[in-house]
Structure formats: C-alpha cells, structure tokens
PDB file of C-alpha atoms in Angstrom:
ATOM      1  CA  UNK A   1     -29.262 -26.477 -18.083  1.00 45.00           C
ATOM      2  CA  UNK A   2     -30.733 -25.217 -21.200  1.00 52.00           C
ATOM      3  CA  UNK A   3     -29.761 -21.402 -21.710  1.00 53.00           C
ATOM      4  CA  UNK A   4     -32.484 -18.755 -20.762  1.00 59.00           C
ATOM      5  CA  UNK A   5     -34.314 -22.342 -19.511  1.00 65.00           C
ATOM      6  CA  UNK A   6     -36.562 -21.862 -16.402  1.00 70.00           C
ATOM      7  CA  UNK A   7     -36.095 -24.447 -13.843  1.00 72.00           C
ATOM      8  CA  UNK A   8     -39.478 -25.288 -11.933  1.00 80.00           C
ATOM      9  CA  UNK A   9     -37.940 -28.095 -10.004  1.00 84.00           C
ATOM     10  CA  UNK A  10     -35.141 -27.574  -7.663  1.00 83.00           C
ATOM     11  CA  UNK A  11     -31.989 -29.065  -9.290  1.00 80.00           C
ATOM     12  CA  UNK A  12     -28.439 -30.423  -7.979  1.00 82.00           C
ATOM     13  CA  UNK A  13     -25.655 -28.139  -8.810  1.00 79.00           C
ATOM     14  CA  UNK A  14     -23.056 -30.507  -9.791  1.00 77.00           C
ATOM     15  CA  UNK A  15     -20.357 -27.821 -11.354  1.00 80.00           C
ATOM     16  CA  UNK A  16     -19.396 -27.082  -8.125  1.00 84.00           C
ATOM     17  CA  UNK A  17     -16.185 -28.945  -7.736  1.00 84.00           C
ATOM     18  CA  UNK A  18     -16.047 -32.208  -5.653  1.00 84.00           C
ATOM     19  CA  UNK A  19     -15.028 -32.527  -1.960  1.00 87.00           C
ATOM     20  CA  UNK A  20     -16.428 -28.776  -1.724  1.00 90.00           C
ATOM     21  CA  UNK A  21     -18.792 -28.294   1.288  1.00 94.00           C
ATOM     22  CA  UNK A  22     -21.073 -25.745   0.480  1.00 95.00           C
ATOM     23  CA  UNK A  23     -22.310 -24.028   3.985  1.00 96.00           C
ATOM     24  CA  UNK A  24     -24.304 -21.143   2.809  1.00 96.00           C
ATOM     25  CA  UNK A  25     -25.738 -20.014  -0.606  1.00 95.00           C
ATOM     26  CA  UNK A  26     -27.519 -16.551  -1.498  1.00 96.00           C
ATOM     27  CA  UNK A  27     -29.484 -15.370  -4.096  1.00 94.00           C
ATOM     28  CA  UNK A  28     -30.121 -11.950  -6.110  1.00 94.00           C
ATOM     29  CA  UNK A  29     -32.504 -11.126  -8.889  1.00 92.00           C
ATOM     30  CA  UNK A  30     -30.427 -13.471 -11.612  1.00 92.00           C
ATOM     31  CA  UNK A  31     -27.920 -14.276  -9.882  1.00 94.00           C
ATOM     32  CA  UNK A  32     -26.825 -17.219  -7.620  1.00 95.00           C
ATOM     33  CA  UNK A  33     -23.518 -17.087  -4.765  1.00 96.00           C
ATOM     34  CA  UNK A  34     -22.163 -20.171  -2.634  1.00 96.00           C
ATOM     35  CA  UNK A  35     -20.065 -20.254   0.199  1.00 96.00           C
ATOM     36  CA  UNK A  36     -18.017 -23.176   1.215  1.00 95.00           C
ATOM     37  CA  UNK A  37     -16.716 -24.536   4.665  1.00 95.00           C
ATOM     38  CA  UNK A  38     -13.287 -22.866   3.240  1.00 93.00           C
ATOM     39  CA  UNK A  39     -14.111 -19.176   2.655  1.00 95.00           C
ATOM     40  CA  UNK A  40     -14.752 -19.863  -1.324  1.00 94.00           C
ATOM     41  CA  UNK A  41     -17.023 -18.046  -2.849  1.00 96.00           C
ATOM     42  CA  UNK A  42     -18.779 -19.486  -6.209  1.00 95.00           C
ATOM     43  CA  UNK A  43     -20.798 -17.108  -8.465  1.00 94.00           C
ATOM     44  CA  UNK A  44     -22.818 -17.587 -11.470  1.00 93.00           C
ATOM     45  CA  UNK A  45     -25.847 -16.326 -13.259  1.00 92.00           C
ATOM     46  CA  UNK A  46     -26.580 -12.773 -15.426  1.00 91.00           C
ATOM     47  CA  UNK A  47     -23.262 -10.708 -14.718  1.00 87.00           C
ATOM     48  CA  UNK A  48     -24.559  -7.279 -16.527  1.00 86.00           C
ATOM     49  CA  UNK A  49     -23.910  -5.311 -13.349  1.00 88.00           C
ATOM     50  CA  UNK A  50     -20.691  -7.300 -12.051  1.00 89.00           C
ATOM     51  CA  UNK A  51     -22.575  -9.220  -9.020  1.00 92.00           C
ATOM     52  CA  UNK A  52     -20.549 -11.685 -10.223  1.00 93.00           C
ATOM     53  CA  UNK A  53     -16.704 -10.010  -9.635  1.00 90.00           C
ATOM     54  CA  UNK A  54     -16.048 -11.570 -12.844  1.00 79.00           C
ATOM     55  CA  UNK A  55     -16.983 -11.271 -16.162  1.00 74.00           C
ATOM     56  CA  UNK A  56     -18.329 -13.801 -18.747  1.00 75.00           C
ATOM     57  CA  UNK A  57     -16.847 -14.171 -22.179  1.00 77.00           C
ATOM     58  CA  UNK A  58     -17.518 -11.913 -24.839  1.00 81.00           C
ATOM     59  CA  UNK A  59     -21.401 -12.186 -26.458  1.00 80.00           C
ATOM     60  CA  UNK A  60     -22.543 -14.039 -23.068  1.00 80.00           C
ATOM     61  CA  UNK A  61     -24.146 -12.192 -21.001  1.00 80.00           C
ATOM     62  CA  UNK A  62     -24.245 -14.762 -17.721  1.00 86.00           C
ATOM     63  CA  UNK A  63     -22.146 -17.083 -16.670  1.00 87.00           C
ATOM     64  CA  UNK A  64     -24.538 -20.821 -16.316  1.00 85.00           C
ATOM     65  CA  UNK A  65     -21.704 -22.937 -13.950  1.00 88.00           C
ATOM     66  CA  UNK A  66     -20.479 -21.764 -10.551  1.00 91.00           C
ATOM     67  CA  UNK A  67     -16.751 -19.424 -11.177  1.00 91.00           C
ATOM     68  CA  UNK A  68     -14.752 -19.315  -7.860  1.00 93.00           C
ATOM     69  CA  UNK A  69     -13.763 -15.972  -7.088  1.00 92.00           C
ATOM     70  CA  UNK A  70     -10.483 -14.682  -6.917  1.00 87.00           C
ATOM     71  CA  UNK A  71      -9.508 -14.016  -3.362  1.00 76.00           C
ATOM     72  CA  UNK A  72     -10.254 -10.574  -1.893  1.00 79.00           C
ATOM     73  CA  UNK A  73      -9.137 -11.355   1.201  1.00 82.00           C
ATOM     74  CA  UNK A  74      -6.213 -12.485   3.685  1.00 86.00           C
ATOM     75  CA  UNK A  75      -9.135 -13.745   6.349  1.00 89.00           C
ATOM     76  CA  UNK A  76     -11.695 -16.381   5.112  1.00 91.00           C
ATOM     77  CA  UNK A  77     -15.166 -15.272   4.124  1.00 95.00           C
ATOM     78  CA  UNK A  78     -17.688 -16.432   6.932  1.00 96.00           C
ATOM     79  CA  UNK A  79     -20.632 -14.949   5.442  1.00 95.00           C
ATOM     80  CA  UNK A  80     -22.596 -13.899   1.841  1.00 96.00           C
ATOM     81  CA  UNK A  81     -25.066 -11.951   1.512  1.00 95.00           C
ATOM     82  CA  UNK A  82     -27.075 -10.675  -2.109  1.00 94.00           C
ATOM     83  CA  UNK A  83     -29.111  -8.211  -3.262  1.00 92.00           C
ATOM     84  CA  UNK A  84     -30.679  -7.542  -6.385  1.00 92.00           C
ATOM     85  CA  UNK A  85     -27.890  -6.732  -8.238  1.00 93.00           C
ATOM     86  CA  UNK A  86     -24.918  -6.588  -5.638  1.00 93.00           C
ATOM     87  CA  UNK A  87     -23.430  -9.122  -2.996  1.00 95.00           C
ATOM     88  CA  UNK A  88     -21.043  -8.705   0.316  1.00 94.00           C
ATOM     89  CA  UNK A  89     -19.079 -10.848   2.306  1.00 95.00           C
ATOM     90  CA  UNK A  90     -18.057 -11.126   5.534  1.00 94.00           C
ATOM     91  CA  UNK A  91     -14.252 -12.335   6.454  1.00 93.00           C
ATOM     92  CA  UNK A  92     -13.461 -13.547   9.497  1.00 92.00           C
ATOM     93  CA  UNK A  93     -11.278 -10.453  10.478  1.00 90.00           C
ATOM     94  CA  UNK A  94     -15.489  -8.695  10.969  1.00 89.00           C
ATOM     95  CA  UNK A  95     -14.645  -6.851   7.880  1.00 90.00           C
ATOM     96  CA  UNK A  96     -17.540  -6.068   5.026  1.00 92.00           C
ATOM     97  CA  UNK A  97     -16.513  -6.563   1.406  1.00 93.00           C
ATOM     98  CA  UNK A  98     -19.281  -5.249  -1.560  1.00 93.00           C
ATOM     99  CA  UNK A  99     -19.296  -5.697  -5.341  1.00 94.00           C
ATOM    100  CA  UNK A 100     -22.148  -5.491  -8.308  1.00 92.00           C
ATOM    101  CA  UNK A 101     -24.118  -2.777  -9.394  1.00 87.00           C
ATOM    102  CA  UNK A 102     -27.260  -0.435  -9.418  1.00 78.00           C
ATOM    103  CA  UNK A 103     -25.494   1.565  -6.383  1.00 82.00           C
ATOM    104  CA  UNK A 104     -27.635   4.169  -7.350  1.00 81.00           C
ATOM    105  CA  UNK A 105     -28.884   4.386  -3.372  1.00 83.00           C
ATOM    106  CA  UNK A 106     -25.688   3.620  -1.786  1.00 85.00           C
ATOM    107  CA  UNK A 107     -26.179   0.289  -1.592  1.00 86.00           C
ATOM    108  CA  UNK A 108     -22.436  -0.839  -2.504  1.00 89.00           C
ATOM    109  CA  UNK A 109     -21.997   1.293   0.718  1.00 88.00           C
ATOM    110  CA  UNK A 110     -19.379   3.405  -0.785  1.00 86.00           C
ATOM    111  CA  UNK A 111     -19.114   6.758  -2.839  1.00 83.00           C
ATOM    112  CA  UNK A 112     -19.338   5.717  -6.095  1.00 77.00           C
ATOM    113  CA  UNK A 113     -22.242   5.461  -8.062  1.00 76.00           C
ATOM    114  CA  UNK A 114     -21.608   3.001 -10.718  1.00 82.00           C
ATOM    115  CA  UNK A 115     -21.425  -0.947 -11.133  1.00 87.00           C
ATOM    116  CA  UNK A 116     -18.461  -1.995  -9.684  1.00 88.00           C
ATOM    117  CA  UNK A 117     -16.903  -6.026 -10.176  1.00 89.00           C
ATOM    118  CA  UNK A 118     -14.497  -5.591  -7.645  1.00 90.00           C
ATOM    119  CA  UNK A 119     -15.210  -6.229  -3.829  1.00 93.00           C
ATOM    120  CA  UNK A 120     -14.002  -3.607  -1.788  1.00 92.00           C
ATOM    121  CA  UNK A 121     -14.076  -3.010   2.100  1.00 92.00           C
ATOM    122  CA  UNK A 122     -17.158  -0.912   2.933  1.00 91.00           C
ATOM    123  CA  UNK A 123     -15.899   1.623   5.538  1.00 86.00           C
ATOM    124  CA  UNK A 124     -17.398   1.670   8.547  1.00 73.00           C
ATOM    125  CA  UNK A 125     -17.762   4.646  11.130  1.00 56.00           C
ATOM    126  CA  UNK A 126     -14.956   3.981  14.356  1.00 57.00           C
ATOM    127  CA  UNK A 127     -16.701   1.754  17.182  1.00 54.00           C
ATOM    128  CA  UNK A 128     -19.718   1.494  14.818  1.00 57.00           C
ATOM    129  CA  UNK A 129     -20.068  -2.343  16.530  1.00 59.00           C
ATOM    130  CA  UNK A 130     -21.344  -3.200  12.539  1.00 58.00           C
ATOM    131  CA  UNK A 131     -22.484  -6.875  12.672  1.00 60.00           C
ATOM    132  CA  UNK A 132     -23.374  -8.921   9.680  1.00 58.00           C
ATOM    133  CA  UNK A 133     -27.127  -8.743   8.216  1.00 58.00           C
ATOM    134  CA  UNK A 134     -28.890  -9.568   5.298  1.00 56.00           C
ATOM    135  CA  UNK A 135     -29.527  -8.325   1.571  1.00 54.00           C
ATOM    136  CA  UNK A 136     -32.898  -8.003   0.205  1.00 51.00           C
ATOM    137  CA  UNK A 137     -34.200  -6.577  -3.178  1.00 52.00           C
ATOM    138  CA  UNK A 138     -32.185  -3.551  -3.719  1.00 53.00           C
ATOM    139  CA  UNK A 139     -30.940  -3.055  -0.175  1.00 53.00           C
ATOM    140  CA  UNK A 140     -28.441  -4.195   2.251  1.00 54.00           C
ATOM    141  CA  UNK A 141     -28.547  -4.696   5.908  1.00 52.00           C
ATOM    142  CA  UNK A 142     -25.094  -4.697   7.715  1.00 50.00           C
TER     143      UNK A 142
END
C-alpha cells in the first residue's frame, strides 16, 4: 500500500504472518484489529489515540502492516471488538480488556478521561452477568 492511499478494492493482507488463522477482524474509524484462532491480536492503522496499544515510530503517525500485541492476558482473547477510536477484548476467563482514546464519554469504561495504549480490565459491577457485545462509532456495547 501506498501511504495515505485509499483502497477501493478489497485487498489481501499478506503482513500477517503465515500459518496464522485469522477468525475475526474489527474495524474503527482508521484503524484495523485481527484476531487469530490463538488469542493474537494484530493492530495497524492511524495510532494518534493508542487504539493500537502500541506506538509507531517517531514522525509516523500510523502503523501500515499488522503489529501483534504484546500479551495482556494469562487467558486467550476470544473476542475484539472496535470503536472509533478504542478497541476491547474478550479472554476466555469472561473478562473485558479496553485500550485507545477519546474516553471522553466513558467509553474505555473506566475513570480516566484520557487516551490510554494500555488494555486494562474494565471493572464490572458483582453478578453483573456482563456478556460480550459490540463497538460502534464512539460507543461500546458489553
């Protein structure tokens, strides 16, 4: 791909590594995250708010090939979700991870208010039952 190309016509992703089978993929406003049949998750795309948990190298603001992401947890992911600017995952222990930015409405589902590049367990109220949902726009189901 051509930086700041538009692509009209869908296109293989072939940076993923080989042998990797990739079971789910989700999508935010500019960026792109892949799950594989092993818990991996693969980001890439603009990275100004960290929706990427990771950071591209200095004077680039995106990252254009799929970065695996450093595990965040001791159960495998079963699940990704995106929204605009922010993703979560689901391990297979039922807990919710978030990371990215613009958590101006509490979309991160945490306290803080800023961007945030590292995925964190979103709390959840005792026997709240929470079960896994999507992420649209600037909003998050769970």
């Amino acid at each position: 791909f051509e930086e700041n190309s538009v692509q009209i016509k869908p296109t293989l992703v072939s940076t993923i590594p080989s042998g990797k089978n990739v079971i789910q993929v989700a999508c935010g406003s500019h960026f792109t995250a892949s799950l594989t049949d092993k818990g991996e998750i693969y980001t890439w795309g603009l990275a100004s708010r960290g929706q990427l948990a990771a950071l591209p190298k200095p004077g680039e603001p995106a990252i254009v090939s799929p970065r695996k992401m450093n595990a965040f947890s001791i159960h495998p992911i079963v699940m990704i979700a995106c929204g605009a600017e922010h993703a979560l995952a689901l391990d297979g222990s039922g807990a919710v991870y978030s990371w990215g930015g613009r958590n101006t409405f509490g979309q991160l589902g945490r306290q803080l208010r800023d961007d945030d590049p590292s995925p964190q367990v979103v709390q959840a109220a005792p026997s709240s039952g929470i079960s896994f949902g999507r992420s649209s726009s600037s909003s998050s189901y769970a």
